[in-house]
Amino acid sequence: MGEQVFESTIKVTISDDDNNITKDHVTKKSTSSNISPLTKLHAGYFRISLSLGGQTLLWKVLTQHLDKSQTLQHKFHSLPSTTFLLLWWISLCTLMLLSFLYILRCIFHFKLVKSEFLHPIGVNYLFAPWISWLLLLQSIPFTIPNLDSCQFVWWIFVVPVVILDVKIYGQWFTTEKRFLSMVANPTSQLSVLGNLVGAWIASKMEWKESAICIFTLGLTHYLVVFVTLYQRLSGSNRLPAMLRPTFFLFVAAPSMASLAWASISGDFDMPCRMLFFLSLFLFTSLVCRPALFKKSMRKFNVAWWAYSFPLTFLALASAQYAHQVEGHVANGLMLLLSALSVLVFVGLTVSTALNLDMLLSDHDRYLNFTKRT
């Protein structure tokens, strides 16, 4: 009797293990399908709107530059204004959609937003929505008769950037677990980028004092972040391979700094050229190391959009440089970087359209905050 009972229990446990395996497989599929898309839509998706806004601004600047240059106008008859208008409306619709969905995320999944704020990488992408709106404001295709309304909108987008600055920059030198040497990564430059874009647009609206104030804040912390990342301290070497496209943010910050200071000073002077040449050198250094991005290119990820807007900012700086120098080499460099920026943008757009099913999938585990609640 004892042997028969022992044998039967063994059979039952084996069959239960098989059922557990199948049940686990089914539950994983069911839970992944039942998860709301709002839980997966972190602020990193605003990289798409950043790229769209930057590309729209590039087309606007290039159209103005080609109209003034007789040499380039002879080679390129005209850039169609319909393309610029189409890009601007697509950027507006995309940014409104992402902003609406993220507001819903803040309402229904506030714990995820809190986890995002406490994450050393995720917190930096909280600057991306406001930078996107500022870029869209700068590239607006029609003239605003009332300048006060434009300045009011600027304040709406800049105040959150300043609030995040006070919180994050304050943690860097007051909170022991949040020292910059412990949390620094390439995405930390997004906070700097928000200040520089805000200063650039403030100077365009002839708010020189406000522009200088925000520019000083951004440039000072850019130098601190740049030196910290260059030293590769213990905390600054934690970026996953999937997020290595964010290394191109090294190019974005000095490019935008050159544009902002050129607008403040009224001339693309020596400091602007120095910043532009620095960004050009950093871009060349990254392009010469394709093996660094090999792992990140194996599977589609929204992080790929980090290639686009830094290159666009570099192309914008080269357009300003070509306008100042007025030489064949400068014009050729501007056309080369602009063409490369457009090609990268088109390639990312096509890749995203072909991988829409993966856009909100669970493979983005490095910025998946559902497991932290």
mmCIF file of C-alpha atoms in Angstrom:
data_model
loop_
_atom_site.group_PDB
_atom_site.id
_atom_site.type_symbol
_atom_site.label_atom_id
_atom_site.label_comp_id
_atom_site.label_asym_id
_atom_site.label_seq_id
_atom_site.Cartn_x
_atom_site.Cartn_y
_atom_site.Cartn_z
ATOM 1 C CA MET A 1 0.000 0.000 0.000
ATOM 2 C CA GLY A 2 2.755 2.426 0.916
ATOM 3 C CA GLU A 3 4.589 1.867 -2.391
ATOM 4 C CA GLN A 4 1.398 2.418 -4.410
ATOM 5 C CA VAL A 5 0.633 5.657 -2.622
ATOM 6 C CA PHE A 6 4.208 6.908 -3.143
ATOM 7 C CA GLU A 7 4.088 6.162 -6.859
ATOM 8 C CA SER A 8 0.751 7.950 -7.280
ATOM 9 C CA THR A 9 1.982 11.062 -5.544
ATOM 10 C CA ILE A 10 4.968 11.231 -7.845
ATOM 11 C CA LYS A 11 2.702 11.096 -10.876
ATOM 12 C CA VAL A 12 0.497 13.807 -9.522
ATOM 13 C CA THR A 13 3.383 16.180 -8.779
ATOM 14 C CA ILE A 14 4.887 15.703 -12.214
ATOM 15 C CA SER A 15 1.599 16.488 -13.897
ATOM 16 C CA ASP A 16 1.155 19.520 -11.665
ATOM 17 C CA ASP A 17 4.567 20.871 -12.702
ATOM 18 C CA ASP A 18 3.619 20.580 -16.342
ATOM 19 C CA ASN A 19 0.374 22.406 -15.690
ATOM 20 C CA ASN A 20 2.228 25.117 -13.788
ATOM 21 C CA ILE A 21 4.571 25.662 -16.706
ATOM 22 C CA THR A 22 1.694 26.025 -19.134
ATOM 23 C CA LYS A 23 -0.214 28.217 -16.683
ATOM 24 C CA ASP A 24 2.774 30.500 -16.236
ATOM 25 C CA HIS A 25 3.151 30.811 -19.992
ATOM 26 C CA VAL A 26 -0.523 31.670 -20.394
ATOM 27 C CA THR A 27 -0.537 34.149 -17.506
ATOM 28 C CA LYS A 28 2.499 35.960 -18.889
ATOM 29 C CA LYS A 29 0.750 36.392 -22.219
ATOM 30 C CA SER A 30 -2.487 37.474 -20.609
ATOM 31 C CA THR A 31 -0.848 39.960 -18.258
ATOM 32 C CA SER A 32 1.258 41.485 -21.039
ATOM 33 C CA SER A 33 -1.837 41.874 -23.196
ATOM 34 C CA ASN A 34 -3.904 43.350 -20.360
ATOM 35 C CA ILE A 35 -1.344 46.010 -19.436
ATOM 36 C CA SER A 36 -2.506 49.462 -20.446
ATOM 37 C CA PRO A 37 -0.375 51.292 -23.015
ATOM 38 C CA LEU A 38 -0.252 54.225 -20.590
ATOM 39 C CA THR A 39 1.941 52.177 -18.250
ATOM 40 C CA LYS A 40 4.535 51.799 -21.008
ATOM 41 C CA LEU A 41 4.447 55.362 -22.357
ATOM 42 C CA HIS A 42 7.333 56.931 -20.441
ATOM 43 C CA ALA A 43 8.759 60.370 -21.197
ATOM 44 C CA GLY A 44 11.444 58.812 -23.402
ATOM 45 C CA TYR A 45 8.876 58.640 -26.200
ATOM 46 C CA PHE A 46 9.087 62.416 -26.506
ATOM 47 C CA ARG A 47 12.341 61.808 -28.362
ATOM 48 C CA ILE A 48 10.069 61.412 -31.383
ATOM 49 C CA SER A 49 8.534 64.867 -30.927
ATOM 50 C CA LEU A 50 11.995 66.318 -30.296
ATOM 51 C CA SER A 51 13.172 64.955 -33.628
ATOM 52 C CA LEU A 52 10.079 66.186 -35.425
ATOM 53 C CA GLY A 53 10.397 69.661 -33.934
ATOM 54 C CA GLY A 54 14.079 69.880 -34.743
ATOM 55 C CA GLN A 55 13.543 68.695 -38.303
ATOM 56 C CA THR A 56 10.759 71.232 -38.811
ATOM 57 C CA LEU A 57 13.022 74.013 -37.572
ATOM 58 C CA LEU A 58 15.821 72.820 -39.866
ATOM 59 C CA TRP A 59 13.573 73.054 -42.923
ATOM 60 C CA LYS A 60 12.509 76.542 -41.897
ATOM 61 C CA VAL A 61 16.102 77.727 -41.435
ATOM 62 C CA LEU A 62 17.305 76.099 -44.660
ATOM 63 C CA THR A 63 14.484 77.672 -46.644
ATOM 64 C CA GLN A 64 15.433 81.115 -45.355
ATOM 65 C CA HIS A 65 19.137 80.485 -45.928
ATOM 66 C CA LEU A 66 18.701 79.243 -49.490
ATOM 67 C CA ASP A 67 16.565 82.252 -50.356
ATOM 68 C CA LYS A 68 19.419 84.554 -49.305
ATOM 69 C CA SER A 69 22.233 82.604 -50.953
ATOM 70 C CA GLN A 70 22.427 83.103 -54.727
ATOM 71 C CA THR A 71 24.945 80.296 -55.147
ATOM 72 C CA LEU A 72 22.799 77.714 -53.400
ATOM 73 C CA GLN A 73 19.641 79.042 -54.969
ATOM 74 C CA HIS A 74 21.164 78.415 -58.395
ATOM 75 C CA LYS A 75 21.802 74.764 -57.520
ATOM 76 C CA PHE A 76 18.632 74.180 -55.557
ATOM 77 C CA HIS A 77 15.719 76.080 -57.044
ATOM 78 C CA SER A 78 13.658 76.194 -53.845
ATOM 79 C CA LEU A 79 12.642 74.032 -50.974
ATOM 80 C CA PRO A 80 8.884 73.583 -51.093
ATOM 81 C CA SER A 81 7.179 75.450 -48.296
ATOM 82 C CA THR A 82 4.486 72.786 -48.263
ATOM 83 C CA THR A 83 7.030 70.326 -46.846
ATOM 84 C CA PHE A 84 7.814 72.667 -43.982
ATOM 85 C CA LEU A 85 4.133 73.267 -43.277
ATOM 86 C CA LEU A 86 3.400 69.544 -43.425
ATOM 87 C CA LEU A 87 6.206 68.789 -40.992
ATOM 88 C CA TRP A 88 5.028 71.486 -38.597
ATOM 89 C CA TRP A 89 1.460 70.188 -38.486
ATOM 90 C CA ILE A 90 2.661 66.599 -38.088
ATOM 91 C CA SER A 91 4.911 67.743 -35.242
ATOM 92 C CA LEU A 92 2.037 69.581 -33.588
ATOM 93 C CA CYS A 93 -0.338 66.625 -33.840
ATOM 94 C CA THR A 94 2.288 64.156 -32.603
ATOM 95 C CA LEU A 95 3.266 66.347 -29.675
ATOM 96 C CA MET A 96 -0.363 66.979 -28.706
ATOM 97 C CA LEU A 97 -1.076 63.248 -28.804
ATOM 98 C CA LEU A 98 1.965 62.342 -26.708
ATOM 99 C CA SER A 99 1.241 65.132 -24.233
ATOM 100 C CA PHE A 100 -2.391 64.061 -23.858
ATOM 101 C CA LEU A 101 -1.420 60.430 -23.279
ATOM 102 C CA TYR A 102 1.249 61.412 -20.769
ATOM 103 C CA ILE A 103 -1.247 63.590 -18.875
ATOM 104 C CA LEU A 104 -3.496 60.539 -18.642
ATOM 105 C CA ARG A 105 -0.515 58.568 -17.357
ATOM 106 C CA CYS A 106 0.043 61.213 -14.677
ATOM 107 C CA ILE A 107 -3.622 60.998 -13.639
ATOM 108 C CA PHE A 108 -4.148 57.237 -13.629
ATOM 109 C CA HIS A 109 -0.599 55.967 -13.008
ATOM 110 C CA PHE A 110 1.010 58.616 -10.859
ATOM 111 C CA LYS A 111 3.186 56.025 -9.099
ATOM 112 C CA LEU A 112 4.837 55.222 -12.411
ATOM 113 C CA VAL A 113 5.563 58.901 -13.013
ATOM 114 C CA LYS A 114 7.047 59.102 -9.525
ATOM 115 C CA SER A 115 9.243 56.094 -10.269
ATOM 116 C CA GLU A 116 10.268 57.786 -13.489
ATOM 117 C CA PHE A 117 11.262 60.906 -11.575
ATOM 118 C CA LEU A 118 13.413 58.849 -9.184
ATOM 119 C CA HIS A 119 15.166 57.004 -12.016
ATOM 120 C CA PRO A 120 18.618 58.429 -12.964
ATOM 121 C CA ILE A 121 17.852 58.123 -16.689
ATOM 122 C CA GLY A 122 14.077 58.570 -16.744
ATOM 123 C CA VAL A 123 14.138 61.861 -14.850
ATOM 124 C CA ASN A 124 16.139 63.545 -17.605
ATOM 125 C CA TYR A 125 13.503 62.763 -20.214
ATOM 126 C CA LEU A 126 10.992 64.824 -18.241
ATOM 127 C CA PHE A 127 12.658 67.799 -19.941
ATOM 128 C CA ALA A 128 11.838 66.437 -23.406
ATOM 129 C CA PRO A 129 8.146 67.499 -23.587
ATOM 130 C CA TRP A 130 8.949 71.107 -22.723
ATOM 131 C CA ILE A 131 11.882 71.250 -25.152
ATOM 132 C CA SER A 132 9.597 69.883 -27.864
ATOM 133 C CA TRP A 133 7.015 72.600 -27.253
ATOM 134 C CA LEU A 134 9.708 75.283 -27.269
ATOM 135 C CA LEU A 135 11.053 74.035 -30.612
ATOM 136 C CA LEU A 136 7.546 74.031 -32.029
ATOM 137 C CA LEU A 137 7.070 77.585 -30.812
ATOM 138 C CA GLN A 138 10.305 78.647 -32.490
ATOM 139 C CA SER A 139 9.376 77.058 -35.830
ATOM 140 C CA ILE A 140 5.833 78.408 -35.965
ATOM 141 C CA PRO A 141 5.041 79.087 -39.667
ATOM 142 C CA PHE A 142 2.924 82.213 -39.218
ATOM 143 C CA THR A 143 3.522 85.531 -37.539
ATOM 144 C CA ILE A 144 1.861 86.235 -34.208
ATOM 145 C CA PRO A 145 0.428 89.774 -34.139
ATOM 146 C CA ASN A 146 0.453 89.959 -30.337
ATOM 147 C CA LEU A 147 3.955 89.375 -28.957
ATOM 148 C CA ASP A 148 2.661 89.237 -25.381
ATOM 149 C CA SER A 149 0.756 86.029 -26.085
ATOM 150 C CA CYS A 150 3.918 84.412 -27.467
ATOM 151 C CA GLN A 151 5.865 85.462 -24.389
ATOM 152 C CA PHE A 152 3.131 84.070 -22.149
ATOM 153 C CA VAL A 153 3.362 80.713 -23.925
ATOM 154 C CA TRP A 154 7.148 80.817 -23.502
ATOM 155 C CA TRP A 155 6.731 81.199 -19.743
ATOM 156 C CA ILE A 156 4.376 78.199 -19.655
ATOM 157 C CA PHE A 157 7.041 75.981 -21.213
ATOM 158 C CA VAL A 158 10.086 77.420 -19.424
ATOM 159 C CA VAL A 159 8.796 77.457 -15.841
ATOM 160 C CA PRO A 160 8.618 73.611 -15.632
ATOM 161 C CA VAL A 161 12.183 73.461 -16.958
ATOM 162 C CA VAL A 162 13.380 75.826 -14.232
ATOM 163 C CA ILE A 163 11.484 73.859 -11.567
ATOM 164 C CA LEU A 164 13.152 70.642 -12.713
ATOM 165 C CA ASP A 165 16.498 72.470 -12.714
ATOM 166 C CA VAL A 166 16.076 73.530 -9.099
ATOM 167 C CA LYS A 167 15.141 69.999 -8.078
ATOM 168 C CA ILE A 168 17.752 68.065 -10.044
ATOM 169 C CA TYR A 169 20.681 70.471 -9.839
ATOM 170 C CA GLY A 170 20.046 70.873 -6.123
ATOM 171 C CA GLN A 171 20.217 67.106 -5.630
ATOM 172 C CA TRP A 172 23.543 66.941 -7.411
ATOM 173 C CA PHE A 173 25.403 68.795 -4.663
ATOM 174 C CA THR A 174 23.171 68.357 -1.592
ATOM 175 C CA THR A 175 21.788 64.800 -1.630
ATOM 176 C CA GLU A 176 24.306 62.088 -0.833
ATOM 177 C CA LYS A 177 22.694 59.382 -2.969
ATOM 178 C CA ARG A 178 22.152 61.826 -5.854
ATOM 179 C CA PHE A 179 25.652 63.213 -6.324
ATOM 180 C CA LEU A 180 26.342 63.922 -9.983
ATOM 181 C CA SER A 181 29.266 61.508 -9.988
ATOM 182 C CA MET A 182 26.832 58.730 -9.011
ATOM 183 C CA VAL A 183 23.925 59.453 -11.380
ATOM 184 C CA ALA A 184 25.582 61.180 -14.357
ATOM 185 C CA ASN A 185 24.882 59.651 -17.774
ATOM 186 C CA PRO A 186 24.601 61.083 -21.309
ATOM 187 C CA THR A 187 20.892 61.809 -20.831
ATOM 188 C CA SER A 188 21.844 64.279 -18.075
ATOM 189 C CA GLN A 189 22.574 66.714 -20.899
ATOM 190 C CA LEU A 190 18.843 66.977 -21.635
ATOM 191 C CA SER A 191 18.474 69.251 -18.614
ATOM 192 C CA VAL A 192 21.153 71.487 -20.096
ATOM 193 C CA LEU A 193 19.450 71.350 -23.483
ATOM 194 C CA GLY A 194 16.198 72.621 -21.984
ATOM 195 C CA ASN A 195 17.924 75.722 -20.643
ATOM 196 C CA LEU A 196 19.767 76.424 -23.887
ATOM 197 C CA VAL A 197 16.649 76.081 -26.043
ATOM 198 C CA GLY A 198 14.757 78.350 -23.655
ATOM 199 C CA ALA A 199 17.530 80.949 -23.828
ATOM 200 C CA TRP A 200 17.611 80.753 -27.625
ATOM 201 C CA ILE A 201 13.896 81.435 -27.963
ATOM 202 C CA ALA A 202 13.951 84.157 -25.279
ATOM 203 C CA SER A 203 16.603 86.023 -27.243
ATOM 204 C CA LYS A 204 14.472 85.694 -30.390
ATOM 205 C CA MET A 205 11.687 87.483 -28.507
ATOM 206 C CA GLU A 206 14.182 90.197 -27.460
ATOM 207 C CA TRP A 207 14.198 89.146 -23.812
ATOM 208 C CA LYS A 208 17.935 89.516 -23.534
ATOM 209 C CA GLU A 209 18.220 89.497 -19.737
ATOM 210 C CA SER A 210 16.079 86.386 -19.379
ATOM 211 C CA ALA A 211 18.026 84.731 -22.184
ATOM 212 C CA ILE A 212 21.378 85.492 -20.531
ATOM 213 C CA CYS A 213 20.103 84.218 -17.172
ATOM 214 C CA ILE A 214 18.892 80.877 -18.529
ATOM 215 C CA PHE A 215 21.902 80.525 -20.822
ATOM 216 C CA THR A 216 24.271 80.995 -17.877
ATOM 217 C CA LEU A 217 22.431 78.332 -15.914
ATOM 218 C CA GLY A 218 22.584 75.896 -18.818
ATOM 219 C CA LEU A 219 26.189 76.515 -19.863
ATOM 220 C CA THR A 220 27.527 76.273 -16.310
ATOM 221 C CA HIS A 221 25.913 72.926 -15.683
ATOM 222 C CA TYR A 222 26.900 71.741 -19.163
ATOM 223 C CA LEU A 223 30.552 72.224 -18.281
ATOM 224 C CA VAL A 224 30.041 70.322 -15.017
ATOM 225 C CA VAL A 225 28.185 67.449 -16.698
ATOM 226 C CA PHE A 226 30.621 67.309 -19.620
ATOM 227 C CA VAL A 227 33.679 67.048 -17.366
ATOM 228 C CA THR A 228 31.968 64.454 -15.149
ATOM 229 C CA LEU A 229 31.029 62.264 -18.109
ATOM 230 C CA TYR A 230 34.471 62.631 -19.670
ATOM 231 C CA GLN A 231 36.100 61.383 -16.476
ATOM 232 C CA ARG A 232 33.913 58.231 -16.596
ATOM 233 C CA LEU A 233 33.540 57.953 -12.838
ATOM 234 C CA SER A 234 31.928 54.932 -11.197
ATOM 235 C CA GLY A 235 28.383 56.224 -11.531
ATOM 236 C CA SER A 236 28.634 57.519 -15.094
ATOM 237 C CA ASN A 237 29.373 54.138 -16.685
ATOM 238 C CA ARG A 238 25.985 52.508 -16.093
ATOM 239 C CA LEU A 239 24.282 53.193 -19.397
ATOM 240 C CA PRO A 240 22.840 49.991 -20.936
ATOM 241 C CA ALA A 241 23.875 49.056 -24.449
ATOM 242 C CA MET A 242 20.321 49.587 -25.705
ATOM 243 C CA LEU A 243 20.503 53.272 -24.734
ATOM 244 C CA ARG A 244 23.889 54.028 -26.291
ATOM 245 C CA PRO A 245 22.329 56.199 -29.032
ATOM 246 C CA THR A 246 21.997 58.825 -26.287
ATOM 247 C CA PHE A 247 25.757 59.369 -26.629
ATOM 248 C CA PHE A 248 24.792 61.688 -29.493
ATOM 249 C CA LEU A 249 23.520 64.122 -26.877
ATOM 250 C CA PHE A 250 27.184 65.085 -26.561
ATOM 251 C CA VAL A 251 26.678 66.707 -29.971
ATOM 252 C CA ALA A 252 23.354 68.379 -29.188
ATOM 253 C CA ALA A 253 24.389 70.505 -26.194
ATOM 254 C CA PRO A 254 27.319 72.488 -27.706
ATOM 255 C CA SER A 255 25.427 72.880 -30.989
ATOM 256 C CA MET A 256 22.447 74.435 -29.224
ATOM 257 C CA ALA A 257 24.781 76.529 -27.043
ATOM 258 C CA SER A 258 26.338 78.050 -30.164
ATOM 259 C CA LEU A 259 22.888 78.874 -31.571
ATOM 260 C CA ALA A 260 21.713 80.389 -28.288
ATOM 261 C CA TRP A 261 24.769 82.584 -27.823
ATOM 262 C CA ALA A 262 24.694 83.696 -31.455
ATOM 263 C CA SER A 263 21.115 84.844 -30.964
ATOM 264 C CA ILE A 264 21.973 86.618 -27.693
ATOM 265 C CA SER A 265 25.091 88.371 -28.995
ATOM 266 C CA GLY A 266 23.650 89.030 -32.441
ATOM 267 C CA ASP A 267 26.622 87.464 -34.199
ATOM 268 C CA PHE A 268 28.078 83.992 -34.719
ATOM 269 C CA ASP A 269 31.289 85.140 -33.062
ATOM 270 C CA MET A 270 34.339 83.289 -31.754
ATOM 271 C CA PRO A 271 32.667 81.529 -28.769
ATOM 272 C CA CYS A 272 29.910 80.286 -31.086
ATOM 273 C CA ARG A 273 32.429 78.912 -33.548
ATOM 274 C CA MET A 274 34.364 77.220 -30.764
ATOM 275 C CA LEU A 275 31.209 75.488 -29.553
ATOM 276 C CA PHE A 276 30.291 74.515 -33.122
ATOM 277 C CA PHE A 277 33.744 73.020 -33.776
ATOM 278 C CA LEU A 278 33.515 71.132 -30.472
ATOM 279 C CA SER A 279 30.200 69.595 -31.468
ATOM 280 C CA LEU A 280 31.605 68.763 -34.909
ATOM 281 C CA PHE A 281 34.586 67.008 -33.310
ATOM 282 C CA LEU A 282 32.365 65.027 -30.927
ATOM 283 C CA PHE A 283 30.124 64.001 -33.832
ATOM 284 C CA THR A 284 33.134 62.807 -35.820
ATOM 285 C CA SER A 285 34.404 60.848 -32.808
ATOM 286 C CA LEU A 286 31.082 59.030 -32.451
ATOM 287 C CA VAL A 287 30.714 58.309 -36.171
ATOM 288 C CA CYS A 288 34.185 56.762 -36.234
ATOM 289 C CA ARG A 289 33.107 54.211 -33.578
ATOM 290 C CA PRO A 290 30.195 52.243 -35.107
ATOM 291 C CA ALA A 291 30.976 49.201 -32.931
ATOM 292 C CA LEU A 292 29.814 51.215 -29.916
ATOM 293 C CA PHE A 293 26.237 51.166 -31.258
ATOM 294 C CA LYS A 294 26.219 47.633 -32.673
ATOM 295 C CA LYS A 295 24.275 46.040 -29.806
ATOM 296 C CA SER A 296 21.704 48.826 -29.681
ATOM 297 C CA MET A 297 20.874 48.350 -33.389
ATOM 298 C CA ARG A 298 19.982 44.656 -33.189
ATOM 299 C CA LYS A 299 16.336 45.283 -32.285
ATOM 300 C CA PHE A 300 14.177 48.325 -32.885
ATOM 301 C CA ASN A 301 13.838 50.622 -29.905
ATOM 302 C CA VAL A 302 12.479 54.116 -29.422
ATOM 303 C CA ALA A 303 15.983 55.039 -28.216
ATOM 304 C CA TRP A 304 17.013 55.114 -31.889
ATOM 305 C CA TRP A 305 15.366 58.548 -32.124
ATOM 306 C CA ALA A 306 18.275 59.885 -30.064
ATOM 307 C CA TYR A 307 20.277 59.818 -33.303
ATOM 308 C CA SER A 308 18.047 62.342 -35.026
ATOM 309 C CA PHE A 309 17.626 65.558 -33.048
ATOM 310 C CA PRO A 310 21.309 65.967 -31.982
ATOM 311 C CA LEU A 311 22.316 65.687 -35.631
ATOM 312 C CA THR A 312 19.588 68.190 -36.523
ATOM 313 C CA PHE A 313 20.913 70.686 -33.975
ATOM 314 C CA LEU A 314 24.384 70.266 -35.450
ATOM 315 C CA ALA A 315 22.967 70.952 -38.923
ATOM 316 C CA LEU A 316 21.238 74.077 -37.577
ATOM 317 C CA ALA A 317 24.532 75.305 -36.127
ATOM 318 C CA SER A 318 26.284 74.618 -39.434
ATOM 319 C CA ALA A 319 23.635 76.688 -41.242
ATOM 320 C CA GLN A 320 24.312 79.585 -38.898
ATOM 321 C CA TYR A 321 28.045 79.123 -39.428
ATOM 322 C CA ALA A 322 27.627 79.091 -43.222
ATOM 323 C CA HIS A 323 25.543 82.248 -43.040
ATOM 324 C CA GLN A 324 28.339 83.977 -41.128
ATOM 325 C CA VAL A 325 31.357 82.705 -43.097
ATOM 326 C CA GLU A 326 29.808 82.638 -46.589
ATOM 327 C CA GLY A 327 32.306 80.258 -48.133
ATOM 328 C CA HIS A 328 32.055 77.163 -50.329
ATOM 329 C CA VAL A 329 33.420 74.901 -47.602
ATOM 330 C CA ALA A 330 30.941 76.202 -45.028
ATOM 331 C CA ASN A 331 28.017 75.857 -47.449
ATOM 332 C CA GLY A 332 29.130 72.356 -48.397
ATOM 333 C CA LEU A 333 29.375 71.367 -44.723
ATOM 334 C CA MET A 334 25.903 72.754 -44.100
ATOM 335 C CA LEU A 335 24.421 70.820 -47.024
ATOM 336 C CA LEU A 336 26.202 67.621 -46.008
ATOM 337 C CA LEU A 337 25.022 67.738 -42.385
ATOM 338 C CA SER A 338 21.519 68.801 -43.401
ATOM 339 C CA ALA A 339 21.229 65.980 -45.937
ATOM 340 C CA LEU A 340 22.518 63.500 -43.358
ATOM 341 C CA SER A 341 20.007 64.798 -40.819
ATOM 342 C CA VAL A 342 17.127 64.413 -43.268
ATOM 343 C CA LEU A 343 18.231 60.891 -44.235
ATOM 344 C CA VAL A 344 18.479 59.790 -40.615
ATOM 345 C CA PHE A 345 15.073 61.292 -39.871
ATOM 346 C CA VAL A 346 13.457 59.577 -42.850
ATOM 347 C CA GLY A 347 15.117 56.273 -41.959
ATOM 348 C CA LEU A 348 13.856 56.457 -38.379
ATOM 349 C CA THR A 349 10.364 57.364 -39.562
ATOM 350 C CA VAL A 350 10.257 54.345 -41.879
ATOM 351 C CA SER A 351 11.680 52.044 -39.192
ATOM 352 C CA THR A 352 9.098 53.247 -36.684
ATOM 353 C CA ALA A 353 6.261 52.756 -39.185
ATOM 354 C CA LEU A 354 7.447 49.210 -39.882
ATOM 355 C CA ASN A 355 7.746 48.377 -36.174
ATOM 356 C CA LEU A 356 4.624 49.957 -34.729
ATOM 357 C CA ASP A 357 3.838 46.707 -32.908
ATOM 358 C CA MET A 358 7.141 46.988 -31.037
ATOM 359 C CA LEU A 359 6.789 50.688 -30.206
ATOM 360 C CA LEU A 360 5.045 50.026 -26.889
ATOM 361 C CA SER A 361 6.289 46.502 -26.273
ATOM 362 C CA ASP A 362 7.839 45.176 -23.077
ATOM 363 C CA HIS A 363 11.374 44.848 -24.446
ATOM 364 C CA ASP A 364 12.224 48.369 -23.275
ATOM 365 C CA ARG A 365 13.146 46.967 -19.870
ATOM 366 C CA TYR A 366 15.618 49.689 -18.967
ATOM 367 C CA LEU A 367 12.903 52.361 -18.827
ATOM 368 C CA ASN A 368 10.023 50.045 -17.871
ATOM 369 C CA PHE A 369 8.725 51.455 -14.596
ATOM 370 C CA THR A 370 5.848 49.018 -14.137
ATOM 371 C CA LYS A 371 8.132 46.680 -12.193
ATOM 372 C CA ARG A 372 9.059 49.345 -9.695
ATOM 373 C CA THR A 373 5.614 49.928 -8.265
#
